[in-house]
JSON list of C-alpha atoms in Angstrom, two decimals:
[
{"chain": "A", "resi": 912, "resn": "MET", "atom": "CA", "xyz": [63.62, 101.26, 134.71]},
{"chain": "A", "resi": 913, "resn": "ALA", "atom": "CA", "xyz": [61.57, 104.41, 132.93]},
{"chain": "A", "resi": 914, "resn": "ALA", "atom": "CA", "xyz": [61.92, 106.36, 136.52]},
{"chain": "A", "resi": 915, "resn": "ALA", "atom": "CA", "xyz": [65.23, 105.25, 137.15]},
{"chain": "A", "resi": 916, "resn": "ASP", "atom": "CA", "xyz": [66.68, 106.57, 133.25]},
{"chain": "A", "resi": 917, "resn": "LEU", "atom": "CA", "xyz": [64.72, 109.85, 133.85]},
{"chain": "A", "resi": 918, "resn": "ALA", "atom": "CA", "xyz": [66.21, 110.65, 137.65]},
{"chain": "A", "resi": 919, "resn": "PHE", "atom": "CA", "xyz": [70.18, 109.49, 135.33]},
{"chain": "A", "resi": 920, "resn": "ASN", "atom": "CA", "xyz": [68.56, 112.45, 132.68]},
{"chain": "A", "resi": 921, "resn": "HIS", "atom": "CA", "xyz": [68.08, 115.11, 135.37]},
{"chain": "A", "resi": 922, "resn": "LEU", "atom": "CA", "xyz": [71.48, 114.01, 136.61]},
{"chain": "A", "resi": 923, "resn": "LYS", "atom": "CA", "xyz": [73.52, 114.67, 133.77]},
{"chain": "A", "resi": 924, "resn": "ALA", "atom": "CA", "xyz": [71.16, 118.08, 133.28]},
{"chain": "A", "resi": 925, "resn": "PHE", "atom": "CA", "xyz": [71.92, 118.90, 136.76]},
{"chain": "A", "resi": 926, "resn": "ARG", "atom": "CA", "xyz": [75.87, 118.13, 136.00]},
{"chain": "A", "resi": 927, "resn": "ASP", "atom": "CA", "xyz": [75.50, 120.49, 132.63]},
{"chain": "A", "resi": 928, "resn": "VAL", "atom": "CA", "xyz": [74.25, 123.49, 135.07]},
{"chain": "A", "resi": 929, "resn": "VAL", "atom": "CA", "xyz": [76.96, 123.45, 136.99]},
{"chain": "A", "resi": 930, "resn": "TRP", "atom": "CA", "xyz": [79.59, 122.37, 134.30]},
{"chain": "A", "resi": 931, "resn": "SER", "atom": "CA", "xyz": [78.04, 125.59, 132.87]},
{"chain": "A", "resi": 932, "resn": "GLY", "atom": "CA", "xyz": [79.65, 127.84, 136.40]},
{"chain": "A", "resi": 933, "resn": "ALA", "atom": "CA", "xyz": [76.15, 128.10, 137.80]},
{"chain": "A", "resi": 934, "resn": "ARG", "atom": "CA", "xyz": [76.78, 129.75, 141.09]},
{"chain": "A", "resi": 935, "resn": "PRO", "atom": "CA", "xyz": [75.23, 127.92, 144.29]},
{"chain": "A", "resi": 936, "resn": "ASP", "atom": "CA", "xyz": [72.23, 130.74, 144.48]},
{"chain": "A", "resi": 937, "resn": "SER", "atom": "CA", "xyz": [71.74, 130.68, 141.00]},
{"chain": "A", "resi": 938, "resn": "PRO", "atom": "CA", "xyz": [67.25, 129.90, 140.36]},
{"chain": "A", "resi": 939, "resn": "GLU", "atom": "CA", "xyz": [69.22, 127.34, 137.30]},
{"chain": "A", "resi": 940, "resn": "LEU", "atom": "CA", "xyz": [71.08, 125.53, 139.80]},
{"chain": "A", "resi": 941, "resn": "ALA", "atom": "CA", "xyz": [68.59, 125.31, 142.33]},
{"chain": "A", "resi": 942, "resn": "GLU", "atom": "CA", "xyz": [65.68, 124.57, 139.26]},
{"chain": "A", "resi": 943, "resn": "ALA", "atom": "CA", "xyz": [68.25, 121.89, 138.26]},
{"chain": "A", "resi": 944, "resn": "ILE", "atom": "CA", "xyz": [68.69, 120.49, 142.03]},
{"chain": "A", "resi": 945, "resn": "HIS", "atom": "CA", "xyz": [64.86, 120.24, 142.81]},
{"chain": "A", "resi": 946, "resn": "ALA", "atom": "CA", "xyz": [64.10, 118.65, 139.45]},
{"chain": "A", "resi": 947, "resn": "TYR", "atom": "CA", "xyz": [66.57, 115.37, 140.55]},
{"chain": "A", "resi": 948, "resn": "GLY", "atom": "CA", "xyz": [65.11, 115.14, 143.58]},
{"chain": "A", "resi": 949, "resn": "THR", "atom": "CA", "xyz": [61.65, 114.62, 142.46]},
{"chain": "A", "resi": 950, "resn": "PHE", "atom": "CA", "xyz": [62.77, 112.12, 139.99]},
{"chain": "A", "resi": 951, "resn": "LEU", "atom": "CA", "xyz": [65.34, 110.34, 142.48]},
{"chain": "A", "resi": 952, "resn": "ARG", "atom": "CA", "xyz": [61.71, 110.27, 144.64]},
{"chain": "A", "resi": 953, "resn": "GLU", "atom": "CA", "xyz": [59.64, 108.36, 142.32]},
{"chain": "A", "resi": 954, "resn": "VAL", "atom": "CA", "xyz": [62.78, 105.93, 141.89]},
{"chain": "A", "resi": 955, "resn": "ARG", "atom": "CA", "xyz": [62.14, 105.36, 145.74]},
{"chain": "A", "resi": 956, "resn": "HIS", "atom": "CA", "xyz": [58.66, 104.64, 145.23]},
{"chain": "A", "resi": 957, "resn": "ALA", "atom": "CA", "xyz": [59.24, 102.77, 142.50]},
{"chain": "A", "resi": 958, "resn": "MET", "atom": "CA", "xyz": [61.80, 100.14, 144.17]},
{"chain": "A", "resi": 959, "resn": "ARG", "atom": "CA", "xyz": [59.83, 100.46, 147.37]},
{"chain": "A", "resi": 960, "resn": "ASP", "atom": "CA", "xyz": [56.72, 99.64, 145.60]},
{"chain": "A", "resi": 961, "resn": "GLU", "atom": "CA", "xyz": [58.43, 96.44, 143.65]},
{"chain": "A", "resi": 962, "resn": "LEU", "atom": "CA", "xyz": [59.49, 95.04, 147.03]},
{"chain": "A", "resi": 963, "resn": "GLY", "atom": "CA", "xyz": [56.48, 95.60, 148.66]},
{"chain": "A", "resi": 964, "resn": "GLU", "atom": "CA", "xyz": [58.07, 98.06, 150.97]},
{"chain": "A", "resi": 965, "resn": "PRO", "atom": "CA", "xyz": [56.13, 101.05, 152.70]},
{"chain": "A", "resi": 966, "resn": "ARG", "atom": "CA", "xyz": [57.24, 104.29, 151.05]},
{"chain": "A", "resi": 967, "resn": "LEU", "atom": "CA", "xyz": [59.33, 106.77, 153.36]},
{"chain": "A", "resi": 968, "resn": "GLU", "atom": "CA", "xyz": [57.39, 109.51, 154.82]},
{"chain": "A", "resi": 969, "resn": "THR", "atom": "CA", "xyz": [60.58, 111.49, 154.95]},
{"chain": "A", "resi": 970, "resn": "ASP", "atom": "CA", "xyz": [62.02, 113.10, 152.09]},
{"chain": "A", "resi": 971, "resn": "VAL", "atom": "CA", "xyz": [65.85, 112.22, 152.68]},
{"chain": "A", "resi": 972, "resn": "SER", "atom": "CA", "xyz": [66.51, 113.75, 148.60]},
{"chain": "A", "resi": 973, "resn": "ASN", "atom": "CA", "xyz": [67.20, 118.04, 149.81]}
]
């Protein structure tokens, strides 16, 4: 649950950056996307670990 909570908080931060009017090529937006992707990947790892499944080798979050 902790990983999911962190990912959700980063998704909200990403939303806030978009709502603030950040341009698609802005460093703020790039950082928000990267941070969300990182925590989303952690959620996927935690879920697969819990299910006893191997982690995906391909990064599908970007």
